[in-house]
Every structure is written in structure tokens, then in C-alpha cells.
CSV table of C-alpha atoms in Angstrom, one decimal:
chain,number,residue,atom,x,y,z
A,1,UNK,CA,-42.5,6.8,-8.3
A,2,UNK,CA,-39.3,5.7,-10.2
A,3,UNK,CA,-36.9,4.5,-7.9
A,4,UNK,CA,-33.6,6.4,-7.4
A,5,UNK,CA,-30.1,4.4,-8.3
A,6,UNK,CA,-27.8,4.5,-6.0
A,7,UNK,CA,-24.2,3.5,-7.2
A,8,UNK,CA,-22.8,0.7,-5.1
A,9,UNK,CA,-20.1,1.5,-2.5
A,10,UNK,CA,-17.2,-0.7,-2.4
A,11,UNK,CA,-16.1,-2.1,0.5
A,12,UNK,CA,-12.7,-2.8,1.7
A,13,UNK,CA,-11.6,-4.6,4.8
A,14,UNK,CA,-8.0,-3.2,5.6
A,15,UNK,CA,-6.1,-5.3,7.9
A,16,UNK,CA,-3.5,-2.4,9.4
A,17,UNK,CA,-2.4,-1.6,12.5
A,18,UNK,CA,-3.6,1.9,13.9
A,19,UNK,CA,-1.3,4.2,15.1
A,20,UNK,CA,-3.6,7.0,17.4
A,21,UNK,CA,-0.6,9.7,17.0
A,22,UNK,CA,1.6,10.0,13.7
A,23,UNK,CA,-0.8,10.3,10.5
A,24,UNK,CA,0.1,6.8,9.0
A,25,UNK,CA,-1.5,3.1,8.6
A,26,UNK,CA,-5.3,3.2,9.3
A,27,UNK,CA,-5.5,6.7,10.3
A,28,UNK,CA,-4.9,8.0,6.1
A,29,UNK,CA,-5.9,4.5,4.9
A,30,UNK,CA,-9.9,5.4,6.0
A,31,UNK,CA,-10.1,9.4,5.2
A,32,UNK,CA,-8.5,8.6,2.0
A,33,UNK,CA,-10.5,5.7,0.7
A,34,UNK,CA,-13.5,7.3,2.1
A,35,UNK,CA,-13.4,10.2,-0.3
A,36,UNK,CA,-12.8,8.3,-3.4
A,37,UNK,CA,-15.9,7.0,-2.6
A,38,UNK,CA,-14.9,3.6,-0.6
A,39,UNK,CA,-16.0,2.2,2.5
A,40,UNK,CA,-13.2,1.2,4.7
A,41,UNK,CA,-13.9,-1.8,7.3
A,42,UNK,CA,-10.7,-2.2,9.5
A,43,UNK,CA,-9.3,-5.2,10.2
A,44,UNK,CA,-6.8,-3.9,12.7
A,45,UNK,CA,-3.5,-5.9,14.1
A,46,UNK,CA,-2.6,-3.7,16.4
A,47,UNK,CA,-3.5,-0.3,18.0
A,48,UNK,CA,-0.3,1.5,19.0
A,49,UNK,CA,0.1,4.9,21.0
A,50,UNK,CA,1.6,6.4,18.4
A,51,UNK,CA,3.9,4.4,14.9
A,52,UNK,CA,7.4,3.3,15.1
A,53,UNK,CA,9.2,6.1,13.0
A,54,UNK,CA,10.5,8.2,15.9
A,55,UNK,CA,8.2,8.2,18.7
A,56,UNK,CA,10.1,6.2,22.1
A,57,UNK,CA,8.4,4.4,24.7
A,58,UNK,CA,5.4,3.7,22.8
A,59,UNK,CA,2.3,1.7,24.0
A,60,UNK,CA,0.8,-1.3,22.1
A,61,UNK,CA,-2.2,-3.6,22.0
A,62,UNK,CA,-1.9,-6.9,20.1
A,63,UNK,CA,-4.6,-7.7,18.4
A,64,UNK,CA,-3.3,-11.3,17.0
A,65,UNK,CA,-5.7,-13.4,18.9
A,66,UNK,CA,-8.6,-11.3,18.0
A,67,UNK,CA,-8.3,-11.1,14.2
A,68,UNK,CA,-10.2,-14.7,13.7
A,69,UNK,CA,-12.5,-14.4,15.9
A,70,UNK,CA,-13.3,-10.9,13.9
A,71,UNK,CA,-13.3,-12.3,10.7
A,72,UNK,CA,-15.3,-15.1,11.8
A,73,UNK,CA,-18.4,-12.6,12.7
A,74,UNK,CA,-18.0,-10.8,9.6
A,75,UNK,CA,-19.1,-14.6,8.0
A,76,UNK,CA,-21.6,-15.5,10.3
A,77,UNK,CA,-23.2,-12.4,9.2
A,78,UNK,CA,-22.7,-13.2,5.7
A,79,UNK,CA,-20.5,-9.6,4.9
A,80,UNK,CA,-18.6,-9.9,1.7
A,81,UNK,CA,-16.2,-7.4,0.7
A,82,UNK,CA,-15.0,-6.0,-3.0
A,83,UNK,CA,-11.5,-5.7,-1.6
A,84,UNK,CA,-8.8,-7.5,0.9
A,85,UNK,CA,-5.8,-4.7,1.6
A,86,UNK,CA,-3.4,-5.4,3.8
A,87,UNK,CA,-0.4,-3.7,5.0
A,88,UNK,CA,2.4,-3.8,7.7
A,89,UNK,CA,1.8,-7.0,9.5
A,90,UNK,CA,4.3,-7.4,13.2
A,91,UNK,CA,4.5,-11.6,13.2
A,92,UNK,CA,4.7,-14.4,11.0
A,93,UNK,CA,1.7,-15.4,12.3
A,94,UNK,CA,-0.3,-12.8,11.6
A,95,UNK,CA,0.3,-13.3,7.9
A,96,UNK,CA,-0.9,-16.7,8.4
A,97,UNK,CA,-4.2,-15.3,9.7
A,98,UNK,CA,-4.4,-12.8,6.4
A,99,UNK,CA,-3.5,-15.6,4.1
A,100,UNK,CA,-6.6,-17.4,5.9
A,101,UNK,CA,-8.7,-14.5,5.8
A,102,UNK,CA,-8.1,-13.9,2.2
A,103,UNK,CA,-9.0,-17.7,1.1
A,104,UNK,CA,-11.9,-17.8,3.1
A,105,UNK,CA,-13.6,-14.4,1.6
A,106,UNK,CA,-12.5,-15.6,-2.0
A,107,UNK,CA,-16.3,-16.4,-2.9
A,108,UNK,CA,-17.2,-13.3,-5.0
A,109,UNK,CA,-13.6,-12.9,-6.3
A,110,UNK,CA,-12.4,-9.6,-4.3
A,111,UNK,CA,-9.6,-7.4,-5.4
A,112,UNK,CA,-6.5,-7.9,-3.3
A,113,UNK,CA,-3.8,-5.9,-2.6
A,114,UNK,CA,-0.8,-6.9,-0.4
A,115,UNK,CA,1.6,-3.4,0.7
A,116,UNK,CA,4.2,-5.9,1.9
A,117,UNK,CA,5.9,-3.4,4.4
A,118,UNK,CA,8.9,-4.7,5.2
A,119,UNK,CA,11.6,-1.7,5.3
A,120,UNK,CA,12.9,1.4,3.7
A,121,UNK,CA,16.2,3.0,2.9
A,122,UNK,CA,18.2,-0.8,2.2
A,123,UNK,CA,17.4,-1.8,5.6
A,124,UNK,CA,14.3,-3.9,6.9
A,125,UNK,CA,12.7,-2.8,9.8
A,126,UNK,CA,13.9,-4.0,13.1
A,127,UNK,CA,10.8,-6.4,14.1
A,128,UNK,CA,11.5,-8.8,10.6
A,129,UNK,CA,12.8,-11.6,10.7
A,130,UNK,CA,13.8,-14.2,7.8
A,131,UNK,CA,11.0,-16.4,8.8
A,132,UNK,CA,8.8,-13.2,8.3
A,133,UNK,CA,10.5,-12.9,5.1
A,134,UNK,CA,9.4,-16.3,3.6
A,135,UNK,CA,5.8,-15.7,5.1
A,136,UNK,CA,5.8,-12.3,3.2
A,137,UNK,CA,6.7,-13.9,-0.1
A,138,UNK,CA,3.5,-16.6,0.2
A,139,UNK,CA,1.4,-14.1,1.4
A,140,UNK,CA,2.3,-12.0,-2.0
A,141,UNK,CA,1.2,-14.9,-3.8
A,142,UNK,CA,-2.3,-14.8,-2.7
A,143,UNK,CA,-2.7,-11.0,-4.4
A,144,UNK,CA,-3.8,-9.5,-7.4
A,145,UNK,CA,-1.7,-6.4,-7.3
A,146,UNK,CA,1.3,-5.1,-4.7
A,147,UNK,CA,3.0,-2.4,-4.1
A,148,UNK,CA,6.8,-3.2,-2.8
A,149,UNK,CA,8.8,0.2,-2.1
A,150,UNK,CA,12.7,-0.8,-3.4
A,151,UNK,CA,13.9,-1.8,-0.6
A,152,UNK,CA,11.4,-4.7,-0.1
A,153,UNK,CA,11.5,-5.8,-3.6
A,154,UNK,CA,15.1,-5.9,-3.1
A,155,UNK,CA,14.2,-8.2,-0.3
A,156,UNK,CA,11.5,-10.0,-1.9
A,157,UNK,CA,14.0,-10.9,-4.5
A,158,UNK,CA,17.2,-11.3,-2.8
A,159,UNK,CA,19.1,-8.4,-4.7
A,160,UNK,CA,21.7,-5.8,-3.5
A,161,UNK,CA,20.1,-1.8,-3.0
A,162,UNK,CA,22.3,0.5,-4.1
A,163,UNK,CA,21.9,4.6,-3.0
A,164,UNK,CA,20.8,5.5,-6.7
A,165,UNK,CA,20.3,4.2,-9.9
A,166,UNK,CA,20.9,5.6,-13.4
A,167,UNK,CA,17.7,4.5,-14.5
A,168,UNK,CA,14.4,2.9,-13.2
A,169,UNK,CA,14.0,0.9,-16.7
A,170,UNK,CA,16.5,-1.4,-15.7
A,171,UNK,CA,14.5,-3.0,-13.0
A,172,UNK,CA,11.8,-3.8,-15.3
A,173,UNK,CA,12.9,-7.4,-14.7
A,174,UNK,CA,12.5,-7.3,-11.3
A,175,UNK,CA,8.6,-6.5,-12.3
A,176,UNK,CA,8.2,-9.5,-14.1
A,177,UNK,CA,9.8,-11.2,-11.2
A,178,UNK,CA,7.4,-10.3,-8.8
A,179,UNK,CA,4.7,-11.4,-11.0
A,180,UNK,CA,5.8,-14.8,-11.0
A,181,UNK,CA,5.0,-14.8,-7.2
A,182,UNK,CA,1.6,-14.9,-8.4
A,183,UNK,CA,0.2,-11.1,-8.7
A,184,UNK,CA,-0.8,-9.4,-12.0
A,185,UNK,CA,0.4,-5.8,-11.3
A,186,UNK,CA,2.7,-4.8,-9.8
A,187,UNK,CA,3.6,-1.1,-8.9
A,188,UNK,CA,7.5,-0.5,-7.8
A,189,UNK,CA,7.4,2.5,-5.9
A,190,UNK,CA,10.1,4.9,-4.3
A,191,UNK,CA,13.1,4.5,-6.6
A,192,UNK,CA,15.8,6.8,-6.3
A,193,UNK,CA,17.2,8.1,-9.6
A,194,UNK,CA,18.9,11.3,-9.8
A,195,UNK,CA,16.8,14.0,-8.5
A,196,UNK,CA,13.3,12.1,-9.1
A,197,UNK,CA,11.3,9.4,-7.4
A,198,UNK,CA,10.3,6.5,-10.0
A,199,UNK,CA,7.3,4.6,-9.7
A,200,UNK,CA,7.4,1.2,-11.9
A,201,UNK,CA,4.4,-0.3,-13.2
A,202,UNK,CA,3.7,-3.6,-14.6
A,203,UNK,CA,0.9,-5.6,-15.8
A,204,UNK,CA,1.5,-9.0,-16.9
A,205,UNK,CA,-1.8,-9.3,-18.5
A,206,UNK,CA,-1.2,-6.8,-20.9
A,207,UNK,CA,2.3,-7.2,-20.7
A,208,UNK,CA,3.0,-3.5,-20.4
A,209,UNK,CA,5.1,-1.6,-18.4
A,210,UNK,CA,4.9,2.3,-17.3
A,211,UNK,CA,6.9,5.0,-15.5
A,212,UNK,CA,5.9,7.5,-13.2
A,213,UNK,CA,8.3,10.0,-11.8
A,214,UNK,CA,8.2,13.3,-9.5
A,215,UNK,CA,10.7,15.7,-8.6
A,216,UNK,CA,12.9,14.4,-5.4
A,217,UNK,CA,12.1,16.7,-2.1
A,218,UNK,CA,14.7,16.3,0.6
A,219,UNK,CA,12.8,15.1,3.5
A,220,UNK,CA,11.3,11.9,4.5
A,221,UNK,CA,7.5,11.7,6.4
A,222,UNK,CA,6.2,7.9,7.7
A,223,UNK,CA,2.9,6.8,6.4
A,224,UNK,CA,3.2,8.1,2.6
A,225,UNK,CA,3.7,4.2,1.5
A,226,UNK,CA,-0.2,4.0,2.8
A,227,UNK,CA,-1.2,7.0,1.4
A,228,UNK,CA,0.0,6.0,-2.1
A,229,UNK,CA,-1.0,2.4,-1.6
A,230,UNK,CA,-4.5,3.9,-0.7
A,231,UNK,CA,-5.3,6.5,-3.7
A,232,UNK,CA,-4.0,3.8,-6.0
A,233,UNK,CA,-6.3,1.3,-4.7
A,234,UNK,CA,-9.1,3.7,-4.9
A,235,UNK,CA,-8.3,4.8,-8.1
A,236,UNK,CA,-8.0,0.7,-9.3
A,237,UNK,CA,-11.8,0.6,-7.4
A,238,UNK,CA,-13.2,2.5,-9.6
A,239,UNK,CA,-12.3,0.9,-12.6
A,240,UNK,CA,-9.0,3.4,-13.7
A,241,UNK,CA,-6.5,1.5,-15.8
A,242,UNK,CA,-3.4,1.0,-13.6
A,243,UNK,CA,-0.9,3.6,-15.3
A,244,UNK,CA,-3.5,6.7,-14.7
A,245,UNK,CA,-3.7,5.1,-10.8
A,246,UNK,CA,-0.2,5.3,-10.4
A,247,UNK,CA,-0.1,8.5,-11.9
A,248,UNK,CA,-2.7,9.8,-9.2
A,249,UNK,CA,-1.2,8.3,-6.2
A,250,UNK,CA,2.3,9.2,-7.1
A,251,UNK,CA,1.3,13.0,-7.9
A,252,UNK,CA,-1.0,13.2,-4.5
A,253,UNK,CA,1.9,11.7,-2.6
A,254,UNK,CA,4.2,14.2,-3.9
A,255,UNK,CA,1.9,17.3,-3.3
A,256,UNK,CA,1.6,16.5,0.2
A,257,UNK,CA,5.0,15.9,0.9
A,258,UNK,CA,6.1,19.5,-1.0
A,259,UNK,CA,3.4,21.0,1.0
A,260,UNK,CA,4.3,19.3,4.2
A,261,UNK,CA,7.6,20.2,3.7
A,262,UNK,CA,6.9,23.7,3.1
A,263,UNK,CA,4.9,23.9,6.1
A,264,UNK,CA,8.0,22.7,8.2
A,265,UNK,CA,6.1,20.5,10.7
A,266,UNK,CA,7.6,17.8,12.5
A,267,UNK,CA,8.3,15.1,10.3
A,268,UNK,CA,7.4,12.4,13.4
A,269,UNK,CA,3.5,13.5,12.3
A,270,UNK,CA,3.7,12.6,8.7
A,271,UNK,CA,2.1,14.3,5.7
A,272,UNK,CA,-0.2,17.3,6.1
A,273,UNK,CA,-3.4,15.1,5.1
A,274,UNK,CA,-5.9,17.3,6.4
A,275,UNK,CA,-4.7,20.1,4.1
A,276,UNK,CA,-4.6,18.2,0.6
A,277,UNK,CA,-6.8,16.0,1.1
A,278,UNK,CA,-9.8,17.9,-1.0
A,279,UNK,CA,-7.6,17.3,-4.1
A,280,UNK,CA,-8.9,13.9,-3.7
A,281,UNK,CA,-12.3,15.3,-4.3
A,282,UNK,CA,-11.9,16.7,-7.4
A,283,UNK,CA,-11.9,14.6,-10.9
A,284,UNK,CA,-8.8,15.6,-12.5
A,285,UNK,CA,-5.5,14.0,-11.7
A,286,UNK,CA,-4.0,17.2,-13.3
A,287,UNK,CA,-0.3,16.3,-13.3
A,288,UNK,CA,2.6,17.7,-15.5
A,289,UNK,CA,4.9,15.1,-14.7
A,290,UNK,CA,6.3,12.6,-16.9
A,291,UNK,CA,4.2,9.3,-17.8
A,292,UNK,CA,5.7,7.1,-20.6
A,293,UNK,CA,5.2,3.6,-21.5
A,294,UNK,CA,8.0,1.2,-22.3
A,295,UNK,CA,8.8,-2.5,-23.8
């Protein structure tokens, strides 16, 4: 009997917090991961009621302590993992624990990818501090590719947001900027220029830059930072180049907020994942939108 082949399953340990109501953080980083074909092993820093984006009162569990002692099982058992993703982390010290966790699982070379969450329309989010934003900036260091929205590279690098921009080309400095922190590609996302949203795209390897834009929609839903930061890793997992990964998570992104929109649900709940989440399925990134490539 010839044996079958079975294509290896990547696995990624995700350190995110999980919010149980609002569809953001771990709850679309594993069902979209999952079917592009990655297996999703959470690393969580928190479990929250529900996420911070409009919800009062909320409950939390800190999970600060027990994110060592985690990772310390996973190496006693000898688990590897093809990726290291991490994404909104609530303390200094927990990025000190990912920094850790990231060196100590270096052996077979993973993919890492730092979302350093830190804010959104010009502001940062109320829990950061500047101590944070130092720790954010070595933890950035440590990864091969990130995905700052504007507002944190505006943060990361100490620059002035403004309400909108003429054009997105002239932050390609700012991508070669963040690559001196220490990652290879870098993918700006979230820029407001007229009536699009730019995505900025940069690989120092090659030295190329790319830009991705979609038609602006009038509403704002938490959790779409993940999604994209998901679909592009996903896409990056299985071996895309980086301008037809950005092209994917920027187009899904887009979809579900248009149909979200058009569905009219609360925004509090985020995107409607549950309904376009088949387009992940399918092969074709099947996007009209404008691609071009720049120097």
C-alpha cells in the first residue's frame, strides 16, 4: 500500500486576549486561520466578558502570571510552532513575557508577526502608557513582519496624525523606518486618503514597496485590525508573496465591513464573520481594486 501524503499543517501559537462577546481578538483570529488551513494554539493574556470598544462594566481575567508557566509545558513537551503572532498586549510586562516566549521558541526559525495594537483614530488606547510604548518598540524588533494601523506607526515613530492625507506614497519613509526596528515587511494599514483606505507595503529584502486601496465605508467595527492581521498571516503561511497577501486581507476586510454595514447590526459586535467567512474558502482573491507597485 502506498502511503498517503498528508500536507503539513502549520501551527501558530497566538498570544491574544479573548473577548467571549464582540467578534474580535481570538474569537476571528482561530476561525479565520483555521480555514486557510492553520492550526491556531492560543496563547491567551486575558479572557474578558466582552472587548473594550463599547461594552461598560466589563469582567476580566488576567492571565499574566499564567503565560510562563504555559509556555513552559508547551517545551517540556517538545511543541514547536511555524509561527509566533501576537497582538493587543494590556502591561509592559506582558510584552516582556512575549519577547521571552519568542527567543525561547527561536529553534526552528518561526515566522513572527507582532500587530502592535496600540490605538486608532490619533489617540492611543487608554490602558498605554509611555513605558508601554518603549516596550512595544523592542518587542517590534524581535519580528519578521508587522502590521501598525497609522495611528501606532505614528506612535512607533514619534510623528504627528493628521485626519487625511493627499497621498499614502508619502509615508513610504515611514516604511523603511519601521524596518530599521528590525522587521523585514512591514504592512501599514488603515490610512485615510480621500474616500479610500491605503494599505502600505514594504519589504526591505527586495526593497519594494506596494499599495493596496479600497473604497472608504462610513462606519467603524472593533476587531477588523485582527481579521486583516489574520488572512494576511495565513496568506504569508502558505508561501503567497506579500503584495497578493495584503491584497487578500485588505479586500476580505472590506467585504465584511460593506456587508456588515449593509446588514445594519450593532457595530459593538464587530464584522459579520459568520457570513463571509466562506470567501476564505475559495482560491481566488478576485479583487478589482487597485494594486500598484512603486520606488
Amino acid at each position: 500500500m502506498v502511503a498517503q501524503y498528508i500536507e503539513k499543517i502549520p501551527r501558530v501559537a497566538a498570544v491574544h486576549d479573548l473577548s467571549c462577546v464582540g467578534r474580535c481578538s481570538l474569537s476571528v483570529i482561530i476561525p479565520v486561520l483555521s480555514v486557510m488551513g492553520v492550526q491556531v494554539c492560543p496563547l491567551p493574556t486575558a479572557v474578558l466578558s466582552s472587548h473594550l470598544g463599547g461594552f461598560n462594566n466589563l469582567e476580566f481575567c488576567d492571565f499574566t502570571e499564567q503565560m510562563p508557566a504555559f509556555f513552559r509545558h508547551w517545551q517540556r513537551e517538545g511543541l514547536s510552532f511555524d509561527c509566533i503572532y501576537s497582538g493587543f498586549l494590556a502591561s509592559a510586562q506582558q510584552m516582556d513575557i512575549v519577547h521571552t516566549f519568542i527567543e525561547e521558541f527561536s529553534g526552528n526559525r518561526p515566522l513572527v508577526l507582532v500587530d502592535p495594537v496600540m490605538g486608532d483614530e490619533g489617540k492611543l488606547y487608554s490602558t498605554y502608557t509611555p513605558a508601554m510604548q518603549e516596550h512595544m518598540r523592542s518587542l517590534v524588533s524581535k519580528a519578521d513582519v508587522i502590521t501598525p494601523n497609522y495611528t501606532e506607526a505614528c506612535f512607533l515613530l514619534g510623528e504627528s496624525y493628521q485626519e487625511n492625507l493627499e497621498s499614502a506614497s508619502a509615508l513610504k519613509e515611514w516604511l523603511v523606518r519601521l524596518a530599521a526596528f528590525g522587521p523585514d515587511r512591514i504592512v501599514l494599514t488603515g490610512i485615510p486618503v480621500a474616500d479610500k483606505v491605503v494599505n502600505l507595503a514594504y519589504d526591505r529584502r527586495e526593497n519594494k514597496f506596494w499599495e493596496i486601496a479600497n473604497p472608504q465605508i462610513d462606519a467603524r467595527y472593533p476587531g477588523t485590525g485582527d481579521v486583516f492581521a489574520s488572512v494576511l498571516l495565513g496568506a504569508l503561511l502558505r508561501q503567497d508573496a506579500l503584495p497578493a497577501a495584503v491584497k487578500q486581507a485588505a479586500n476580505f476586510v472590506s467585504g465584511a465591513i460593506a456587508a456588515t454595514f449593509r446588514a445594519g447590526t450593532d457595530r459593538r459586535e464587530g464584522v459579520l464573520l459568520e457570513r463571509v467567512l466562506p470567501q476564505l474558502c475559495r482560491s481566488a482573491a478576485g479583487s478589482s481594486e487597485s494594486m500598484s507597485e512603486y520606488i
